[in-house]
């Protein structure tokens, strides 16, 4: 059974799960191995040429002494019993979303072709059922799994790409696409892909002829049924199976759903000192949030163990590098790898080796069985010595996987690691031409000749490093900025906070209570005191950044402070910048087309919160309007926090007077994760939630002393007019100061004016300019706990260059020949990374590479009109030599 | 934990080799700490390795 | 492969980060494709000077592939 493919395919008992697996080592599935289950067979033992199978191995226990633990066990599966009510397990064409994911995947069991499991026909109609195993107290999962809406949309879109005629319907309660740019993707799913979204609860799924019958009921009480060829269950994330065991072993607490218990203000700290948690075990979440939490825990652990930094850290040393004379003749050694039978089974390796005889510059050549093996490294080192070789070519697998290994060997032998060229005759030759041995051999010879041609021209390249000023600048002194500064200071780095207001605190000062009943004032007080008392933190209030110059490791900023009429300027040198400029409440003048007069009767949720926290007078009748000015109304996006904020305030109103009437008009209630509990609680306490659609928008008539709302009630199926005491608008969040900062630092912002991170999934707190990091509301709207986590993650990332003390640069970066450069500036204008600039040297303009920022793409080199720019390891001469060698075939 | 004893180890244990665990381990290494990454299955990568593309950009996930 | 058919000589420039990686992945998955391509790895196709393309044709390439 192939578990990687969710049991939808068969595999051998000894296998690797997928080609890119790390480690890419075959393993024996103990459930399928005849020896391990029945004590027979062992046929694999003599079959393995490397004698790598040893059945005498047993499990061993190891004791590790560690200073901190990070728990990242992920999530578990929703039990099959929960899925059974939708005929899962009874009908093969009812599949889980993860099974469907594998069916869509080109590396999956059906090679990416979607077919019904029952009879392998192409399905024409597919239904997705949302919230399976989530928001369902029936299976004790009261929470929202936070990821299913997104993956369902993604899978539906990918399925449509495979077959544009597919008819896909998604049955949902609320579409919770609250993340950054997520709503836009849902819009695309509807408008470009024609995917249908139906707000309805699915009662059951039953076999019906050779297809399936899905019965549903809508909010208006209408029942219906539809036939489908396939039904995909959008299964939620359960607590990991190992949760209880881990909590007992480590001694930390779990929450009611068996996820790890943490608090709003310390979201990654477990109840056990020194044990941190990251990823889905902390609560259901998607990839970028998991990655962010991981970075954050790394930073927190680094803060805890600041004194032990480097303990047990292994740094290797190398012999003195041999100098290579400028005109020293190339003495090339070539090793042609057989890779067992991986290469030699197709390519005639002896013939390739023989083709090297008398090739210009080749002093030594030989075959090797496994050139990556330890003994082969020793052999290479020995041959380098013996024949005084000064360049090495290895014809084997891919430099992407093995170049670092061979470069190590060169360094061990006292050669510069750049005096190396790799020729790929496995991944890109023997493996892809398995049935054409002659052609594969010819191709190998050509590739080796091209590699040698390049090798003749390769030169040693100096390892370049740039020293780092071990200080950080944090722009913005709200909770995000303060959290960054505190963590960096804990890690031992001097940090300056620049805040434009007269005092620190930002939006946190206006936050009065949270849905988890924690007191924000306590957090604020704690932070302010810690920041004030920490020796490594400087604070500049009433200050702004006038200019930032430099690059990663070496920034220099001018800070302008305005105190009354007195304006002072100071310059700070720092190695990294963290941007935490925050956001603020949006105040739309028009909501859903109606003019708004803000007054005592028409307020924002934040104003309501302040009023409820003050001398609370009970309110008889409150209406809350969600997405006021958001999600395409005024702002294009969802602000993520307003639904929970509304629920929080509604609960507070009920707490003050449980007879108060509260109506919430919404489009999708997005109380994702454990906030779903508060939403359920609000409904239980009698808060009325009524959905509205953009086709029938509520109409607001606001005057200073009276407010009227008329809306269509989908349950009563009629227009309703109400006159509440108070209308609270859930208005959303806009970023602050991002446009100015974007100009100062040349960092991109998205169309909603939030900063655009370097990679949405994998580098969520880094920006495209090296050494600049982002967190908080300026990145995207998010609740307090997520702001804190993101700030901790930004601190961890920002600490990395500071810890190293050096920015090391791959020697493949560009360099400018100053004699040839005419200072035209074309390179500067084209560089996507701001890594080359024009400098004035004695009145002449000359380009200069900022090696710390260069990513070695070579755009500057290819466009330079005077060929003044070259790339390390990929020079014009080298590439031309390769092309010429290609021509000699 | 805050007040470190001299003998306290500076190594860090990461439990789980999915995207969260791997990222934590990589970041710890970049911050100068020795790190043990423990994963129960044969390869690291966890659930993310099963995904083809990722929302909202539909980029490749491997 | 039929010996009578025209067999083009193709020179490819592959970006290290995407196309070269994809070509490796094709190998790992044992996809089979015709053996007419000879490749040069670059760190980015932005590296390509148009002169490289012309040089390739001058050296007898029947087609040039750039993957990035």
mmCIF file of N, CA and C in Angstrom, chain B residues 5-59:
data_model
loop_
_atom_site.group_PDB
_atom_site.id
_atom_site.type_symbol
_atom_site.label_atom_id
_atom_site.label_comp_id
_atom_site.label_asym_id
_atom_site.label_seq_id
_atom_site.Cartn_x
_atom_site.Cartn_y
_atom_site.Cartn_z
ATOM 1 N N UNK B 5 22.070 27.939 33.867
ATOM 2 C CA UNK B 5 23.170 27.365 34.633
ATOM 3 C C UNK B 5 24.318 27.129 33.669
ATOM 4 N N UNK B 6 25.523 26.991 34.218
ATOM 5 C CA UNK B 6 26.689 26.790 33.348
ATOM 6 C C UNK B 6 26.574 25.513 32.547
ATOM 7 N N UNK B 7 25.981 24.491 33.159
ATOM 8 C CA UNK B 7 25.977 23.171 32.541
ATOM 9 C C UNK B 7 24.888 23.017 31.488
ATOM 10 N N UNK B 8 23.974 23.959 31.442
ATOM 11 C CA UNK B 8 22.823 23.779 30.563
ATOM 12 C C UNK B 8 23.234 23.615 29.109
ATOM 13 N N UNK B 9 22.594 22.664 28.443
ATOM 14 C CA UNK B 9 22.920 22.405 27.046
ATOM 15 C C UNK B 9 22.367 23.513 26.159
ATOM 16 N N UNK B 10 23.102 23.820 25.112
ATOM 17 C CA UNK B 10 22.628 24.827 24.162
ATOM 18 C C UNK B 10 21.984 24.203 22.949
ATOM 19 N N UNK B 11 21.885 22.863 22.948
ATOM 20 C CA UNK B 11 21.271 22.192 21.809
ATOM 21 C C UNK B 11 19.751 22.284 21.920
ATOM 22 N N UNK B 12 19.073 22.128 20.802
ATOM 23 C CA UNK B 12 17.612 22.239 20.801
ATOM 24 C C UNK B 12 17.016 21.044 20.054
ATOM 25 N N UNK B 13 15.968 20.483 20.633
ATOM 26 C CA UNK B 13 15.294 19.335 20.033
ATOM 27 C C UNK B 13 14.050 19.815 19.295
ATOM 28 N N UNK B 14 13.915 19.407 18.041
ATOM 29 C CA UNK B 14 12.699 19.723 17.289
ATOM 30 C C UNK B 14 11.949 18.420 17.030
ATOM 31 N N UNK B 15 10.703 18.349 17.464
ATOM 32 C CA UNK B 15 9.909 17.131 17.315
ATOM 33 C C UNK B 15 8.975 17.298 16.116
ATOM 34 N N UNK B 16 9.229 16.556 15.059
ATOM 35 C CA UNK B 16 8.375 16.607 13.876
ATOM 36 C C UNK B 16 9.111 17.218 12.689
ATOM 37 N N UNK B 17 9.124 16.509 11.571
ATOM 38 C CA UNK B 17 9.877 16.950 10.394
ATOM 39 C C UNK B 17 9.001 17.414 9.253
ATOM 40 N N UNK B 18 7.825 17.950 9.566
ATOM 41 C CA UNK B 18 7.007 18.579 8.527
ATOM 42 C C UNK B 18 7.559 19.957 8.228
ATOM 43 N N UNK B 19 6.795 20.734 7.481
ATOM 44 C CA UNK B 19 7.315 22.047 7.080
ATOM 45 C C UNK B 19 7.633 22.899 8.300
ATOM 46 N N UNK B 20 6.838 22.777 9.366
ATOM 47 C CA UNK B 20 7.096 23.571 10.571
ATOM 48 C C UNK B 20 8.400 23.144 11.237
ATOM 49 N N UNK B 21 8.572 21.851 11.448
ATOM 50 C CA UNK B 21 9.780 21.361 12.113
ATOM 51 C C UNK B 21 11.040 21.654 11.313
ATOM 52 N N UNK B 22 10.959 21.437 10.003
ATOM 53 C CA UNK B 22 12.129 21.660 9.152
ATOM 54 C C UNK B 22 12.527 23.136 9.181
ATOM 55 N N UNK B 23 11.521 24.013 9.084
ATOM 56 C CA UNK B 23 11.812 25.449 9.106
ATOM 57 C C UNK B 23 12.442 25.841 10.447
ATOM 58 N N UNK B 24 11.903 25.310 11.537
ATOM 59 C CA UNK B 24 12.456 25.633 12.857
ATOM 60 C C UNK B 24 13.911 25.188 12.934
ATOM 61 N N UNK B 25 14.192 23.971 12.444
ATOM 62 C CA UNK B 25 15.548 23.437 12.510
ATOM 63 C C UNK B 25 16.508 24.278 11.664
ATOM 64 N N UNK B 26 16.067 24.634 10.476
ATOM 65 C CA UNK B 26 16.925 25.452 9.601
ATOM 66 C C UNK B 26 17.227 26.798 10.252
ATOM 67 N N UNK B 27 16.179 27.412 10.811
ATOM 68 C CA UNK B 27 16.371 28.729 11.411
ATOM 69 C C UNK B 27 17.271 28.652 12.638
ATOM 70 N N UNK B 28 17.112 27.585 13.431
ATOM 71 C CA UNK B 28 17.968 27.433 14.607
ATOM 72 C C UNK B 28 19.424 27.318 14.195
ATOM 73 N N UNK B 29 19.670 26.566 13.120
ATOM 74 C CA UNK B 29 21.036 26.414 12.643
ATOM 75 C C UNK B 29 21.586 27.775 12.215
ATOM 76 N N UNK B 30 20.745 28.543 11.518
ATOM 77 C CA UNK B 30 21.186 29.872 11.083
ATOM 78 C C UNK B 30 21.411 30.815 12.257
ATOM 79 N N UNK B 31 20.783 30.508 13.386
ATOM 80 C CA UNK B 31 20.979 31.346 14.568
ATOM 81 C C UNK B 31 22.130 30.831 15.433
ATOM 82 N N UNK B 32 22.830 29.795 14.955
ATOM 83 C CA UNK B 32 24.022 29.335 15.656
ATOM 84 C C UNK B 32 23.784 28.269 16.706
ATOM 85 N N UNK B 33 22.719 27.498 16.565
ATOM 86 C CA UNK B 33 22.438 26.456 17.550
ATOM 87 C C UNK B 33 22.521 25.065 16.938
ATOM 88 N N UNK B 34 22.997 24.126 17.739
ATOM 89 C CA UNK B 34 23.008 22.722 17.341
ATOM 90 C C UNK B 34 21.586 22.193 17.533
ATOM 91 N N UNK B 35 21.109 21.458 16.548
ATOM 92 C CA UNK B 35 19.696 21.112 16.565
ATOM 93 C C UNK B 35 19.497 19.636 16.239
ATOM 94 N N UNK B 36 18.632 18.961 16.974
ATOM 95 C CA UNK B 36 18.255 17.580 16.655
ATOM 96 C C UNK B 36 16.840 17.603 16.077
ATOM 97 N N UNK B 37 16.674 17.065 14.885
ATOM 98 C CA UNK B 37 15.345 17.013 14.267
ATOM 99 C C UNK B 37 14.871 15.563 14.282
ATOM 100 N N UNK B 38 13.743 15.306 14.924
ATOM 101 C CA UNK B 38 13.240 13.942 15.052
ATOM 102 C C UNK B 38 11.956 13.788 14.243
ATOM 103 N N UNK B 39 11.956 12.805 13.335
ATOM 104 C CA UNK B 39 10.778 12.580 12.488
ATOM 105 C C UNK B 39 10.477 11.085 12.508
ATOM 106 N N UNK B 40 9.194 10.733 12.617
ATOM 107 C CA UNK B 40 8.895 9.319 12.759
ATOM 108 C C UNK B 40 8.896 8.569 11.432
ATOM 109 N N UNK B 41 8.620 9.253 10.318
ATOM 110 C CA UNK B 41 8.595 8.505 9.055
ATOM 111 C C UNK B 41 9.945 8.555 8.344
ATOM 112 N N UNK B 42 9.997 7.922 7.164
ATOM 113 C CA UNK B 42 11.277 7.714 6.500
ATOM 114 C C UNK B 42 11.838 8.977 5.860
ATOM 115 N N UNK B 43 10.972 9.928 5.562
ATOM 116 C CA UNK B 43 11.455 11.148 4.926
ATOM 117 C C UNK B 43 10.833 12.350 5.610
ATOM 118 N N UNK B 44 11.530 13.463 5.587
ATOM 119 C CA UNK B 44 10.960 14.684 6.138
ATOM 120 C C UNK B 44 10.037 15.312 5.086
ATOM 121 N N UNK B 45 9.275 16.294 5.491
ATOM 122 C CA UNK B 45 8.384 16.968 4.529
ATOM 123 C C UNK B 45 6.936 16.973 4.985
ATOM 124 N N UNK B 46 6.528 15.906 5.693
ATOM 125 C CA UNK B 46 5.182 15.868 6.250
ATOM 126 C C UNK B 46 4.094 15.997 5.199
ATOM 127 N N UNK B 47 2.995 16.624 5.596
ATOM 128 C CA UNK B 47 1.822 16.704 4.715
ATOM 129 C C UNK B 47 2.093 17.567 3.485
ATOM 130 N N UNK B 48 2.974 18.555 3.616
ATOM 131 C CA UNK B 48 3.196 19.463 2.489
ATOM 132 C C UNK B 48 3.758 18.717 1.280
ATOM 133 N N UNK B 49 4.518 17.644 1.549
ATOM 134 C CA UNK B 49 5.116 16.891 0.440
ATOM 135 C C UNK B 49 4.062 16.205 -0.412
ATOM 136 N N UNK B 50 2.844 16.068 0.127
ATOM 137 C CA UNK B 50 1.779 15.419 -0.648
ATOM 138 C C UNK B 50 1.049 16.405 -1.551
ATOM 139 N N UNK B 51 1.306 17.683 -1.348
ATOM 140 C CA UNK B 51 0.558 18.684 -2.095
ATOM 141 C C UNK B 51 1.202 18.921 -3.452
ATOM 142 N N UNK B 52 0.344 19.238 -4.414
ATOM 143 C CA UNK B 52 0.840 19.545 -5.742
ATOM 144 C C UNK B 52 1.108 21.034 -5.836
ATOM 145 N N UNK B 53 0.069 21.802 -5.667
ATOM 146 C CA UNK B 53 0.193 23.246 -5.747
ATOM 147 C C UNK B 53 -0.350 23.844 -4.466
ATOM 148 N N UNK B 54 -0.044 25.121 -4.237
ATOM 149 C CA UNK B 54 -0.511 25.738 -3.010
ATOM 150 C C UNK B 54 -1.312 27.003 -3.308
ATOM 151 N N UNK B 55 -2.311 27.234 -2.477
ATOM 152 C CA UNK B 55 -3.201 28.389 -2.548
ATOM 153 C C UNK B 55 -2.461 29.642 -2.060
ATOM 154 N N UNK B 56 -2.717 30.830 -2.495
ATOM 155 C CA UNK B 56 -3.605 31.204 -3.589
ATOM 156 C C UNK B 56 -2.888 31.312 -4.935
ATOM 157 N N UNK B 57 -1.570 31.157 -4.927
ATOM 158 C CA UNK B 57 -0.836 31.410 -6.167
ATOM 159 C C UNK B 57 -0.752 30.175 -7.047
ATOM 160 N N UNK B 58 -1.178 29.016 -6.509
ATOM 161 C CA UNK B 58 -1.061 27.747 -7.207
ATOM 162 C C UNK B 58 0.357 27.458 -7.687
ATOM 163 N N UNK B 59 1.342 27.866 -6.867
ATOM 164 C CA UNK B 59 2.729 27.514 -7.128
ATOM 165 C C UNK B 59 2.939 26.057 -6.778
#
